[in-house]
Every structure is written in C-alpha cells, then in structure tokens.
Amino acid sequence: MKSLGWRGVSRTTASYVINGKAKQYRVSDKTVEKVMAVVREHNYHPNAVAAGLRAGRTRSIGLVIPDLENTSYTRIANYLERQARQRGYQLLIACSEDQPDNEMRCIEHLLQRQVDAIIVSTSLPPEHPFYQRWANDPFPIVALDRALDREHFTSVVGADQDDAEMLAEELRKFPAETVLYLGALPELSVSFLREQGFRTAWKDDPREVHFLYANSYEREAAAQLFEKWLETHPMPQALFTTSFALLQGVMDVTLRRDGKLPSDLAIATFGDNELLDFLQCPVLAVAQRHRDVAERVLEIVLASPGRTA
C-alpha cells in the first residue's frame, strides 16, 4: 500500500476507503473515487491476514478431518463452510489422513495462519499430551466426532455406544452363524465406545464373533485387511462395520472376488448412504445429522470466550 500513489490522498484516508469505512469517517465521494481509481489501476488487494492481525482476529476457522473421502466428514465440512461463510468467516480445511503426525502438523500450520479457532476430529489417543498445552488456554479448540479431554475441551460427538448397542441388538436377530466385527484404530474414543456397545449387545450370544481392526478408517485400509482375512476364513454371514468407509472396503473386495454381495449377508453399519438402498441383502444403518452437527459445532466456536469478537 505504501508503494501506491494515492493522488493527494493520505494513506490513512485511503485505508478507510479500502476497508469499507468511508462513510463512517465521512470521506467524500470525490475522494472515494480517487482512491478506487488507483485500486483499479494497480489491481490492488488488501492483505486480509495483516488486517486481521491488526484487528486481533482473522475471521478464519481451521478444520482438521481424518479423511476427505469419508462422506460424513465432507458433508459436515460442506455445511460448516457454508454456515461459516454466512457469518463472515472463512473455513480452512486440512486432512490428517488419520495419522497423528500429520494431524499435529496440520494444527501447527493452522495456528501459523492465525485462525480464530480450530475444529478437529482427532486421530490421537486420549492420553496423548499434544492438546494439553491448550487445556487452560482461552483459544477455542472443539472436538468433532472424536472426543478430546472432556475436562478441558468441548466435544460434539454422537451417542456411539448406545447406537452400536442398538445396531448389534438388531443384527443378532438374523440367523447368521459367522459374524465379523470390522473396526479401526481401537485406541480412539469413538472406536472404543462403538466396540463396547457391540460387546454389550452380544455378551449373551453364543455365536463367535471375529474382531478385525484396520490401521485407519480409510476404505483402502479396510479392503486390504478384509482381503487378507478371507485367505483363511469364509465369507461371514453377518457383518458389523464402525463406519461406512470400512463397509465400502469390504464391498470392494467382495465385488472384485465374487461379482456381487451374498444375498444372505446381514450388514450393520455406522454411516448412512444412498448406495445402501440398492443392496439386495438386508442392511441396518445409523445415520448422522450432518447439518445439525455443523450448526452445533459452529455455535460452540462462535460462543467461545477465547474467540475475539
């Protein structure tokens, strides 16, 4: 801005015009036109980050999710971006790929961008110390889907244990002899709660359950694990997956191997999707209210006392 010639107008007055404060400071229409002529001539764009730093805020919010291909997360991100934009905020989205090191780097990069708050679906186990540095800090960090330390952070999560128990109770009604439970990252709170719900529902059932855990919630990780498992086991008659992406991995392998899903395969899964309506086998699914989740998360962020208004 210093390098631009403002045609007899002071830099302070030019700044008022560029930042939309001409009327507030009673800048004349003639002066406004002079400044805007220079802006158009030089294709000048003010530095939003620098302006935000001067104001003590950047009107930006960071979002870290584990998988950009996971439809639940992308739908929530879509609603968050739209609602944040309507409130004058920019949403900066980063993907951790369910890798703790990636997640920590994402957080550090967002902090370097001086975001006003961070929303994160963490891949870190509950005992990991990374987020403890903000335990008593007013800077808003809100956990999405996967809880952080409840004593120091606000988390927006589903009723994972209750939903898993309900799904498993319904799955038990099918006359399946071989049962497969497919989850991922058992050290995460969301994984633990869903497994506990399943085990509670199945505790009095004599049928054996095979438990498998992928090293991430990604579709490819589930496919690799399931394909390896099938080398020594028959196709299960009942399948419980803790996310839709994991179910997609199972479907990929089965369709590649057999060309179709067995009609007598009973499926229970977290994450509803229109694709499930086209399956010939029975399917039980727990749907997530993505819009409501996004609204609740943003409400918490904007109401946080550490956020500069």
PDB file of C-alpha atoms in Angstrom:
ATOM      1  CA  MET A   1       0.000   0.000   0.000  1.00  0.00           C
ATOM      2  CA  LYS A   2       2.893   2.332   0.758  1.00  0.00           C
ATOM      3  CA  SER A   3       4.194   1.990  -2.802  1.00  0.00           C
ATOM      4  CA  LEU A   4       0.954   3.151  -4.405  1.00  0.00           C
ATOM      5  CA  GLY A   5       0.442   6.808  -5.262  1.00  0.00           C
ATOM      6  CA  TRP A   6      -2.854   7.894  -3.751  1.00  0.00           C
ATOM      7  CA  ARG A   7      -3.138  11.153  -5.777  1.00  0.00           C
ATOM      8  CA  GLY A   8      -3.035  13.554  -2.899  1.00  0.00           C
ATOM      9  CA  VAL A   9      -4.989  11.351  -0.508  1.00  0.00           C
ATOM     10  CA  SER A  10      -3.353  10.314   2.764  1.00  0.00           C
ATOM     11  CA  ARG A  11      -2.647   6.619   3.367  1.00  0.00           C
ATOM     12  CA  THR A  12      -4.959   6.701   6.388  1.00  0.00           C
ATOM     13  CA  THR A  13      -7.885   8.012   4.346  1.00  0.00           C
ATOM     14  CA  ALA A  14      -7.141   5.522   1.567  1.00  0.00           C
ATOM     15  CA  SER A  15      -7.176   2.750   4.163  1.00  0.00           C
ATOM     16  CA  TYR A  16     -10.622   3.853   5.355  1.00  0.00           C
ATOM     17  CA  VAL A  17     -11.947   3.642   1.801  1.00  0.00           C
ATOM     18  CA  ILE A  18     -10.403   0.247   1.033  1.00  0.00           C
ATOM     19  CA  ASN A  19     -11.684  -1.276   4.264  1.00  0.00           C
ATOM     20  CA  GLY A  20     -15.234  -0.026   3.700  1.00  0.00           C
ATOM     21  CA  LYS A  21     -15.151   2.700   6.360  1.00  0.00           C
ATOM     22  CA  ALA A  22     -15.534   5.755   4.092  1.00  0.00           C
ATOM     23  CA  LYS A  23     -18.991   6.681   5.385  1.00  0.00           C
ATOM     24  CA  GLN A  24     -18.001   6.042   8.993  1.00  0.00           C
ATOM     25  CA  TYR A  25     -15.171   8.579   8.691  1.00  0.00           C
ATOM     26  CA  ARG A  26     -17.111  10.911   6.372  1.00  0.00           C
ATOM     27  CA  VAL A  27     -14.813  10.568   3.384  1.00  0.00           C
ATOM     28  CA  SER A  28     -16.215  12.486   0.399  1.00  0.00           C
ATOM     29  CA  ASP A  29     -17.450  10.730  -2.728  1.00  0.00           C
ATOM     30  CA  LYS A  30     -14.789  12.540  -4.755  1.00  0.00           C
ATOM     31  CA  THR A  31     -12.017  11.194  -2.519  1.00  0.00           C
ATOM     32  CA  VAL A  32     -13.521   7.700  -2.605  1.00  0.00           C
ATOM     33  CA  GLU A  33     -13.467   7.787  -6.403  1.00  0.00           C
ATOM     34  CA  LYS A  34      -9.808   8.906  -6.412  1.00  0.00           C
ATOM     35  CA  VAL A  35      -8.817   6.010  -4.173  1.00  0.00           C
ATOM     36  CA  MET A  36     -10.854   3.431  -6.106  1.00  0.00           C
ATOM     37  CA  ALA A  37      -9.341   4.616  -9.378  1.00  0.00           C
ATOM     38  CA  VAL A  38      -5.878   3.824  -8.006  1.00  0.00           C
ATOM     39  CA  VAL A  39      -7.128   0.455  -6.709  1.00  0.00           C
ATOM     40  CA  ARG A  40      -8.469  -0.460 -10.150  1.00  0.00           C
ATOM     41  CA  GLU A  41      -5.378   0.818 -11.940  1.00  0.00           C
ATOM     42  CA  HIS A  42      -2.983  -1.273  -9.847  1.00  0.00           C
ATOM     43  CA  ASN A  43      -5.336  -4.240  -9.268  1.00  0.00           C
ATOM     44  CA  TYR A  44      -4.680  -3.770  -5.569  1.00  0.00           C
ATOM     45  CA  HIS A  45      -5.966  -6.275  -2.983  1.00  0.00           C
ATOM     46  CA  PRO A  46      -5.573  -5.580   0.737  1.00  0.00           C
ATOM     47  CA  ASN A  47      -3.724  -8.168   2.828  1.00  0.00           C
ATOM     48  CA  ALA A  48      -6.541  -9.818   4.748  1.00  0.00           C
ATOM     49  CA  VAL A  49      -4.204 -11.662   7.123  1.00  0.00           C
ATOM     50  CA  ALA A  50      -2.307  -8.498   8.023  1.00  0.00           C
ATOM     51  CA  ALA A  51      -5.577  -6.645   8.538  1.00  0.00           C
ATOM     52  CA  GLY A  52      -6.817  -9.466  10.718  1.00  0.00           C
ATOM     53  CA  LEU A  53      -3.692  -9.410  12.844  1.00  0.00           C
ATOM     54  CA  ARG A  54      -4.073  -5.676  13.384  1.00  0.00           C
ATOM     55  CA  ALA A  55      -7.653  -6.262  14.460  1.00  0.00           C
ATOM     56  CA  GLY A  56      -6.699  -9.186  16.707  1.00  0.00           C
ATOM     57  CA  ARG A  57      -8.605 -11.728  14.595  1.00  0.00           C
ATOM     58  CA  THR A  58      -8.558 -13.125  11.060  1.00  0.00           C
ATOM     59  CA  ARG A  59     -12.193 -14.279  10.825  1.00  0.00           C
ATOM     60  CA  SER A  60     -10.930 -17.714   9.833  1.00  0.00           C
ATOM     61  CA  ILE A  61     -11.576 -21.112  11.428  1.00  0.00           C
ATOM     62  CA  GLY A  62      -9.417 -24.201  10.994  1.00  0.00           C
ATOM     63  CA  LEU A  63     -10.955 -27.637  10.431  1.00  0.00           C
ATOM     64  CA  VAL A  64      -8.897 -30.844  10.607  1.00  0.00           C
ATOM     65  CA  ILE A  65     -10.631 -34.029   9.470  1.00  0.00           C
ATOM     66  CA  PRO A  66      -9.121 -37.511   9.058  1.00  0.00           C
ATOM     67  CA  ASP A  67     -10.342 -38.404   5.575  1.00  0.00           C
ATOM     68  CA  LEU A  68     -11.511 -36.214   2.698  1.00  0.00           C
ATOM     69  CA  GLU A  69     -13.096 -39.250   1.001  1.00  0.00           C
ATOM     70  CA  ASN A  70     -15.289 -40.002   4.011  1.00  0.00           C
ATOM     71  CA  THR A  71     -18.729 -38.726   3.029  1.00  0.00           C
ATOM     72  CA  SER A  72     -19.766 -37.980   6.614  1.00  0.00           C
ATOM     73  CA  TYR A  73     -16.820 -35.661   7.144  1.00  0.00           C
ATOM     74  CA  THR A  74     -17.120 -33.988   3.760  1.00  0.00           C
ATOM     75  CA  ARG A  75     -20.820 -33.322   4.310  1.00  0.00           C
ATOM     76  CA  ILE A  76     -20.133 -31.809   7.719  1.00  0.00           C
ATOM     77  CA  ALA A  77     -17.293 -29.752   6.219  1.00  0.00           C
ATOM     78  CA  ASN A  78     -19.622 -28.555   3.470  1.00  0.00           C
ATOM     79  CA  TYR A  79     -22.254 -27.390   5.951  1.00  0.00           C
ATOM     80  CA  LEU A  80     -19.598 -25.829   8.192  1.00  0.00           C
ATOM     81  CA  GLU A  81     -18.073 -23.889   5.306  1.00  0.00           C
ATOM     82  CA  ARG A  82     -21.446 -22.609   4.163  1.00  0.00           C
ATOM     83  CA  GLN A  83     -22.572 -21.567   7.635  1.00  0.00           C
ATOM     84  CA  ALA A  84     -19.207 -20.007   8.492  1.00  0.00           C
ATOM     85  CA  ARG A  85     -19.252 -18.008   5.254  1.00  0.00           C
ATOM     86  CA  GLN A  86     -22.735 -16.722   6.047  1.00  0.00           C
ATOM     87  CA  ARG A  87     -21.332 -15.394   9.320  1.00  0.00           C
ATOM     88  CA  GLY A  88     -18.363 -13.744   7.646  1.00  0.00           C
ATOM     89  CA  TYR A  89     -15.780 -16.441   8.393  1.00  0.00           C
ATOM     90  CA  GLN A  90     -13.505 -18.443   6.122  1.00  0.00           C
ATOM     91  CA  LEU A  91     -13.084 -22.164   6.802  1.00  0.00           C
ATOM     92  CA  LEU A  92      -9.576 -23.538   6.238  1.00  0.00           C
ATOM     93  CA  ILE A  93      -9.722 -27.332   5.812  1.00  0.00           C
ATOM     94  CA  ALA A  94      -6.828 -29.733   6.401  1.00  0.00           C
ATOM     95  CA  CYS A  95      -6.702 -33.542   6.268  1.00  0.00           C
ATOM     96  CA  SER A  96      -4.717 -35.660   8.731  1.00  0.00           C
ATOM     97  CA  GLU A  97      -5.256 -38.977   6.882  1.00  0.00           C
ATOM     98  CA  ASP A  98      -5.805 -40.436  10.368  1.00  0.00           C
ATOM     99  CA  GLN A  99      -2.075 -40.063  11.070  1.00  0.00           C
ATOM    100  CA  PRO A 100      -1.152 -38.390  14.399  1.00  0.00           C
ATOM    101  CA  ASP A 101       1.997 -36.745  12.994  1.00  0.00           C
ATOM    102  CA  ASN A 102       0.009 -35.291  10.102  1.00  0.00           C
ATOM    103  CA  GLU A 103      -2.646 -34.021  12.482  1.00  0.00           C
ATOM    104  CA  MET A 104      -0.139 -32.223  14.688  1.00  0.00           C
ATOM    105  CA  ARG A 105       1.449 -30.586  11.639  1.00  0.00           C
ATOM    106  CA  CYS A 106      -1.981 -29.518  10.398  1.00  0.00           C
ATOM    107  CA  ILE A 107      -2.735 -27.895  13.741  1.00  0.00           C
ATOM    108  CA  GLU A 108       0.616 -26.078  13.798  1.00  0.00           C
ATOM    109  CA  HIS A 109       0.112 -24.787  10.241  1.00  0.00           C
ATOM    110  CA  LEU A 110      -3.360 -23.507  11.056  1.00  0.00           C
ATOM    111  CA  LEU A 111      -2.025 -21.751  14.133  1.00  0.00           C
ATOM    112  CA  GLN A 112       0.632 -20.116  11.962  1.00  0.00           C
ATOM    113  CA  ARG A 113      -2.231 -18.819   9.814  1.00  0.00           C
ATOM    114  CA  GLN A 114      -3.590 -17.164  12.970  1.00  0.00           C
ATOM    115  CA  VAL A 115      -7.003 -18.844  12.791  1.00  0.00           C
ATOM    116  CA  ASP A 116      -9.509 -17.714  15.414  1.00  0.00           C
ATOM    117  CA  ALA A 117     -10.474 -21.280  16.395  1.00  0.00           C
ATOM    118  CA  ILE A 118      -9.835 -24.913  15.490  1.00  0.00           C
ATOM    119  CA  ILE A 119     -12.298 -27.768  14.978  1.00  0.00           C
ATOM    120  CA  VAL A 120     -10.665 -31.196  14.929  1.00  0.00           C
ATOM    121  CA  SER A 121     -11.662 -34.826  14.547  1.00  0.00           C
ATOM    122  CA  THR A 122      -8.601 -36.230  16.224  1.00  0.00           C
ATOM    123  CA  SER A 123      -6.590 -39.326  15.395  1.00  0.00           C
ATOM    124  CA  LEU A 124      -4.665 -39.038  18.669  1.00  0.00           C
ATOM    125  CA  PRO A 125      -5.388 -41.410  21.568  1.00  0.00           C
ATOM    126  CA  PRO A 126      -6.960 -39.802  24.674  1.00  0.00           C
ATOM    127  CA  GLU A 127      -3.756 -39.964  26.706  1.00  0.00           C
ATOM    128  CA  HIS A 128      -1.654 -38.128  24.095  1.00  0.00           C
ATOM    129  CA  PRO A 129      -0.281 -34.850  25.552  1.00  0.00           C
ATOM    130  CA  PHE A 130      -0.390 -32.757  22.351  1.00  0.00           C
ATOM    131  CA  TYR A 131      -3.589 -30.813  23.099  1.00  0.00           C
ATOM    132  CA  GLN A 132      -2.833 -30.355  26.795  1.00  0.00           C
ATOM    133  CA  ARG A 133      -0.921 -27.152  26.042  1.00  0.00           C
ATOM    134  CA  TRP A 134      -4.317 -25.548  25.354  1.00  0.00           C
ATOM    135  CA  ALA A 135      -6.029 -27.143  28.363  1.00  0.00           C
ATOM    136  CA  ASN A 136      -6.115 -23.832  30.244  1.00  0.00           C
ATOM    137  CA  ASP A 137      -5.839 -21.558  27.221  1.00  0.00           C
ATOM    138  CA  PRO A 138      -8.845 -19.493  26.072  1.00  0.00           C
ATOM    139  CA  PHE A 139      -8.071 -20.351  22.432  1.00  0.00           C
ATOM    140  CA  PRO A 140     -11.105 -22.342  21.193  1.00  0.00           C
ATOM    141  CA  ILE A 141     -10.461 -25.960  20.204  1.00  0.00           C
ATOM    142  CA  VAL A 142     -13.615 -28.005  19.620  1.00  0.00           C
ATOM    143  CA  ALA A 143     -13.567 -31.770  19.066  1.00  0.00           C
ATOM    144  CA  LEU A 144     -15.768 -33.171  16.307  1.00  0.00           C
ATOM    145  CA  ASP A 145     -16.989 -36.789  16.289  1.00  0.00           C
ATOM    146  CA  ARG A 146     -13.999 -37.952  18.350  1.00  0.00           C
ATOM    147  CA  ALA A 147     -13.793 -36.570  21.868  1.00  0.00           C
ATOM    148  CA  LEU A 148     -10.856 -34.777  23.442  1.00  0.00           C
ATOM    149  CA  ASP A 149     -10.269 -34.498  27.203  1.00  0.00           C
ATOM    150  CA  ARG A 150     -13.761 -33.616  28.436  1.00  0.00           C
ATOM    151  CA  GLU A 151     -12.431 -31.699  31.425  1.00  0.00           C
ATOM    152  CA  HIS A 152     -10.754 -29.059  29.258  1.00  0.00           C
ATOM    153  CA  PHE A 153     -12.345 -29.249  25.798  1.00  0.00           C
ATOM    154  CA  THR A 154     -15.828 -29.231  24.325  1.00  0.00           C
ATOM    155  CA  SER A 155     -16.660 -32.219  22.141  1.00  0.00           C
ATOM    156  CA  VAL A 156     -19.569 -32.683  19.739  1.00  0.00           C
ATOM    157  CA  VAL A 157     -19.957 -36.439  19.390  1.00  0.00           C
ATOM    158  CA  GLY A 158     -22.696 -38.930  18.669  1.00  0.00           C
ATOM    159  CA  ALA A 159     -24.204 -41.495  21.023  1.00  0.00           C
ATOM    160  CA  ASP A 160     -21.642 -44.015  19.798  1.00  0.00           C
ATOM    161  CA  GLN A 161     -22.012 -46.668  22.484  1.00  0.00           C
ATOM    162  CA  ASP A 162     -25.816 -46.583  22.537  1.00  0.00           C
ATOM    163  CA  ASP A 163     -26.063 -46.585  18.747  1.00  0.00           C
ATOM    164  CA  ALA A 164     -23.638 -49.507  18.467  1.00  0.00           C
ATOM    165  CA  GLU A 165     -25.592 -51.483  21.047  1.00  0.00           C
ATOM    166  CA  MET A 166     -28.850 -50.818  19.197  1.00  0.00           C
ATOM    167  CA  LEU A 167     -27.329 -51.874  15.858  1.00  0.00           C
ATOM    168  CA  ALA A 168     -25.869 -55.037  17.343  1.00  0.00           C
ATOM    169  CA  GLU A 169     -29.172 -55.952  19.011  1.00  0.00           C
ATOM    170  CA  GLU A 170     -30.889 -55.763  15.631  1.00  0.00           C
ATOM    171  CA  LEU A 171     -28.099 -57.701  13.920  1.00  0.00           C
ATOM    172  CA  ARG A 172     -28.464 -60.510  16.471  1.00  0.00           C
ATOM    173  CA  LYS A 173     -31.963 -61.211  15.137  1.00  0.00           C
ATOM    174  CA  PHE A 174     -30.537 -62.603  11.900  1.00  0.00           C
ATOM    175  CA  PRO A 175     -29.743 -66.358  11.834  1.00  0.00           C
ATOM    176  CA  ALA A 176     -26.086 -65.867  10.975  1.00  0.00           C
ATOM    177  CA  GLU A 177     -23.525 -68.389  12.192  1.00  0.00           C
ATOM    178  CA  THR A 178     -20.369 -66.492  11.276  1.00  0.00           C
ATOM    179  CA  VAL A 179     -20.077 -62.888  12.451  1.00  0.00           C
ATOM    180  CA  LEU A 180     -17.402 -60.315  11.639  1.00  0.00           C
ATOM    181  CA  TYR A 181     -16.860 -57.048  13.512  1.00  0.00           C
ATOM    182  CA  LEU A 182     -14.722 -54.649  11.463  1.00  0.00           C
ATOM    183  CA  GLY A 183     -13.444 -51.509  13.160  1.00  0.00           C
ATOM    184  CA  ALA A 184     -10.349 -49.326  13.049  1.00  0.00           C
ATOM    185  CA  LEU A 185      -7.928 -47.577  15.380  1.00  0.00           C
ATOM    186  CA  PRO A 186      -9.200 -49.195  18.605  1.00  0.00           C
ATOM    187  CA  GLU A 187      -7.253 -46.698  20.726  1.00  0.00           C
ATOM    188  CA  LEU A 188      -9.596 -43.851  19.701  1.00  0.00           C
ATOM    189  CA  SER A 189     -12.516 -42.996  21.980  1.00  0.00           C
ATOM    190  CA  VAL A 190     -15.073 -43.326  19.177  1.00  0.00           C
ATOM    191  CA  SER A 191     -13.746 -46.792  18.306  1.00  0.00           C
ATOM    192  CA  PHE A 192     -13.729 -47.903  21.934  1.00  0.00           C
ATOM    193  CA  LEU A 193     -17.298 -46.743  22.553  1.00  0.00           C
ATOM    194  CA  ARG A 194     -18.669 -48.432  19.446  1.00  0.00           C
ATOM    195  CA  GLU A 195     -16.936 -51.676  20.342  1.00  0.00           C
ATOM    196  CA  GLN A 196     -18.256 -51.510  23.915  1.00  0.00           C
ATOM    197  CA  GLY A 197     -21.773 -51.022  22.613  1.00  0.00           C
ATOM    198  CA  PHE A 198     -21.435 -54.019  20.317  1.00  0.00           C
ATOM    199  CA  ARG A 199     -19.976 -56.237  23.045  1.00  0.00           C
ATOM    200  CA  THR A 200     -22.745 -55.272  25.466  1.00  0.00           C
ATOM    201  CA  ALA A 201     -25.415 -56.327  22.991  1.00  0.00           C
ATOM    202  CA  TRP A 202     -23.619 -59.548  22.052  1.00  0.00           C
ATOM    203  CA  LYS A 203     -22.465 -60.691  25.504  1.00  0.00           C
ATOM    204  CA  ASP A 204     -25.151 -63.371  25.939  1.00  0.00           C
ATOM    205  CA  ASP A 205     -24.985 -64.611  22.358  1.00  0.00           C
ATOM    206  CA  PRO A 206     -23.137 -67.939  21.971  1.00  0.00           C
ATOM    207  CA  ARG A 207     -22.104 -67.232  18.384  1.00  0.00           C
ATOM    208  CA  GLU A 208     -18.445 -66.446  17.920  1.00  0.00           C
ATOM    209  CA  VAL A 209     -17.504 -63.000  16.652  1.00  0.00           C
ATOM    210  CA  HIS A 210     -14.287 -62.312  14.763  1.00  0.00           C
ATOM    211  CA  PHE A 211     -12.874 -58.861  15.559  1.00  0.00           C
ATOM    212  CA  LEU A 212     -10.741 -57.050  12.973  1.00  0.00           C
ATOM    213  CA  TYR A 213      -9.174 -53.580  13.267  1.00  0.00           C
ATOM    214  CA  ALA A 214      -7.805 -51.618  10.324  1.00  0.00           C
ATOM    215  CA  ASN A 215      -4.944 -49.171  10.836  1.00  0.00           C
ATOM    216  CA  SER A 216      -7.148 -46.302   9.619  1.00  0.00           C
ATOM    217  CA  TYR A 217     -10.775 -45.606   8.793  1.00  0.00           C
ATOM    218  CA  GLU A 218      -9.960 -45.359   5.108  1.00  0.00           C
ATOM    219  CA  ARG A 219     -11.652 -47.575   2.538  1.00  0.00           C
ATOM    220  CA  GLU A 220      -8.368 -48.986   1.224  1.00  0.00           C
ATOM    221  CA  ALA A 221      -7.201 -49.997   4.702  1.00  0.00           C
ATOM    222  CA  ALA A 222     -10.396 -51.982   5.250  1.00  0.00           C
ATOM    223  CA  ALA A 223     -10.115 -53.623   1.831  1.00  0.00           C
ATOM    224  CA  GLN A 224      -6.549 -54.790   2.442  1.00  0.00           C
ATOM    225  CA  LEU A 225      -7.395 -56.166   5.878  1.00  0.00           C
ATOM    226  CA  PHE A 226     -10.569 -57.952   4.761  1.00  0.00           C
ATOM    227  CA  GLU A 227      -8.899 -59.460   1.699  1.00  0.00           C
ATOM    228  CA  LYS A 228      -6.136 -60.873   3.910  1.00  0.00           C
ATOM    229  CA  TRP A 229      -8.698 -62.241   6.375  1.00  0.00           C
ATOM    230  CA  LEU A 230     -10.609 -64.034   3.609  1.00  0.00           C
ATOM    231  CA  GLU A 231      -7.499 -66.045   2.789  1.00  0.00           C
ATOM    232  CA  THR A 232      -8.105 -68.104   5.939  1.00  0.00           C
ATOM    233  CA  HIS A 233     -11.825 -67.563   6.638  1.00  0.00           C
ATOM    234  CA  PRO A 234     -15.098 -67.986   4.729  1.00  0.00           C
ATOM    235  CA  MET A 235     -17.294 -65.028   3.863  1.00  0.00           C
ATOM    236  CA  PRO A 236     -19.147 -64.001   7.058  1.00  0.00           C
ATOM    237  CA  GLN A 237     -22.925 -64.241   7.219  1.00  0.00           C
ATOM    238  CA  ALA A 238     -23.226 -61.124   9.396  1.00  0.00           C
ATOM    239  CA  LEU A 239     -21.054 -58.017   9.206  1.00  0.00           C
ATOM    240  CA  PHE A 240     -20.808 -55.075  11.618  1.00  0.00           C
ATOM    241  CA  THR A 241     -18.691 -52.096  10.494  1.00  0.00           C
ATOM    242  CA  THR A 242     -17.995 -48.993  12.550  1.00  0.00           C
ATOM    243  CA  SER A 243     -18.005 -46.657   9.543  1.00  0.00           C
ATOM    244  CA  PHE A 244     -19.374 -46.586   6.014  1.00  0.00           C
ATOM    245  CA  ALA A 245     -15.854 -46.268   4.575  1.00  0.00           C
ATOM    246  CA  LEU A 246     -14.920 -49.596   6.179  1.00  0.00           C
ATOM    247  CA  LEU A 247     -18.023 -51.185   4.666  1.00  0.00           C
ATOM    248  CA  GLN A 248     -17.010 -49.814   1.270  1.00  0.00           C
ATOM    249  CA  GLY A 249     -13.670 -51.589   1.624  1.00  0.00           C
ATOM    250  CA  VAL A 250     -15.442 -54.891   2.307  1.00  0.00           C
ATOM    251  CA  MET A 251     -17.747 -54.349  -0.664  1.00  0.00           C
ATOM    252  CA  ASP A 252     -14.807 -53.572  -2.963  1.00  0.00           C
ATOM    253  CA  VAL A 253     -13.132 -56.877  -2.126  1.00  0.00           C
ATOM    254  CA  THR A 254     -16.335 -58.928  -2.315  1.00  0.00           C
ATOM    255  CA  LEU A 255     -17.456 -57.468  -5.649  1.00  0.00           C
ATOM    256  CA  ARG A 256     -13.989 -57.933  -7.113  1.00  0.00           C
ATOM    257  CA  ARG A 257     -13.862 -61.543  -5.938  1.00  0.00           C
ATOM    258  CA  ASP A 258     -17.471 -62.728  -6.356  1.00  0.00           C
ATOM    259  CA  GLY A 259     -19.097 -60.095  -8.545  1.00  0.00           C
ATOM    260  CA  LYS A 260     -21.857 -59.457  -6.002  1.00  0.00           C
ATOM    261  CA  LEU A 261     -22.649 -59.410  -2.295  1.00  0.00           C
ATOM    262  CA  PRO A 262     -24.231 -62.585  -0.862  1.00  0.00           C
ATOM    263  CA  SER A 263     -27.998 -62.113  -0.609  1.00  0.00           C
ATOM    264  CA  ASP A 264     -27.994 -63.678   2.864  1.00  0.00           C
ATOM    265  CA  LEU A 265     -25.279 -61.358   4.228  1.00  0.00           C
ATOM    266  CA  ALA A 266     -26.717 -59.204   7.044  1.00  0.00           C
ATOM    267  CA  ILE A 267     -24.980 -55.824   7.345  1.00  0.00           C
ATOM    268  CA  ALA A 268     -24.983 -53.323  10.216  1.00  0.00           C
ATOM    269  CA  THR A 269     -23.001 -50.124   9.793  1.00  0.00           C
ATOM    270  CA  PHE A 270     -22.451 -46.602  11.012  1.00  0.00           C
ATOM    271  CA  GLY A 271     -22.955 -44.016   8.296  1.00  0.00           C
ATOM    272  CA  ASP A 272     -25.994 -43.990   6.062  1.00  0.00           C
ATOM    273  CA  ASN A 273     -25.627 -43.629   2.304  1.00  0.00           C
ATOM    274  CA  GLU A 274     -27.989 -43.755  -0.679  1.00  0.00           C
ATOM    275  CA  LEU A 275     -25.908 -46.626  -2.075  1.00  0.00           C
ATOM    276  CA  LEU A 276     -27.239 -48.919   0.649  1.00  0.00           C
ATOM    277  CA  ASP A 277     -30.736 -48.684  -0.820  1.00  0.00           C
ATOM    278  CA  PHE A 278     -29.552 -50.617  -3.881  1.00  0.00           C
ATOM    279  CA  LEU A 279     -28.145 -53.606  -1.999  1.00  0.00           C
ATOM    280  CA  GLN A 280     -30.088 -56.859  -2.212  1.00  0.00           C
ATOM    281  CA  CYS A 281     -29.005 -58.033   1.236  1.00  0.00           C
ATOM    282  CA  PRO A 282     -30.521 -56.704   4.497  1.00  0.00           C
ATOM    283  CA  VAL A 283     -28.828 -53.539   5.812  1.00  0.00           C
ATOM    284  CA  LEU A 284     -29.069 -51.739   9.158  1.00  0.00           C
ATOM    285  CA  ALA A 285     -27.525 -48.259   9.308  1.00  0.00           C
ATOM    286  CA  VAL A 286     -27.200 -45.374  11.754  1.00  0.00           C
ATOM    287  CA  ALA A 287     -27.451 -42.022  10.001  1.00  0.00           C
ATOM    288  CA  GLN A 288     -25.676 -38.887  11.210  1.00  0.00           C
ATOM    289  CA  ARG A 289     -27.420 -35.499  11.177  1.00  0.00           C
ATOM    290  CA  HIS A 290     -24.650 -33.643   9.395  1.00  0.00           C
ATOM    291  CA  ARG A 291     -26.338 -30.239   9.227  1.00  0.00           C
ATOM    292  CA  ASP A 292     -27.260 -30.304  12.922  1.00  0.00           C
ATOM    293  CA  VAL A 293     -23.731 -31.336  13.870  1.00  0.00           C
ATOM    294  CA  ALA A 294     -22.233 -28.496  11.827  1.00  0.00           C
ATOM    295  CA  GLU A 295     -24.606 -25.945  13.350  1.00  0.00           C
ATOM    296  CA  ARG A 296     -23.840 -27.103  16.889  1.00  0.00           C
ATOM    297  CA  VAL A 297     -20.079 -27.051  16.346  1.00  0.00           C
ATOM    298  CA  LEU A 298     -20.149 -23.549  14.882  1.00  0.00           C
ATOM    299  CA  GLU A 299     -22.396 -22.295  17.694  1.00  0.00           C
ATOM    300  CA  ILE A 300     -19.847 -23.511  20.230  1.00  0.00           C
ATOM    301  CA  VAL A 301     -16.928 -21.956  18.348  1.00  0.00           C
ATOM    302  CA  LEU A 302     -18.574 -18.556  17.988  1.00  0.00           C
ATOM    303  CA  ALA A 303     -19.717 -18.547  21.616  1.00  0.00           C
ATOM    304  CA  SER A 304     -16.266 -19.441  22.959  1.00  0.00           C
ATOM    305  CA  PRO A 305     -14.947 -16.802  25.391  1.00  0.00           C
ATOM    306  CA  GLY A 306     -11.459 -17.044  23.881  1.00  0.00           C
ATOM    307  CA  ARG A 307     -12.651 -16.010  20.437  1.00  0.00           C
ATOM    308  CA  THR A 308     -12.058 -12.369  19.668  1.00  0.00           C
ATOM    309  CA  ALA A 309     -15.367 -10.860  18.535  1.00  0.00           C
TER     310      ALA A 309
END
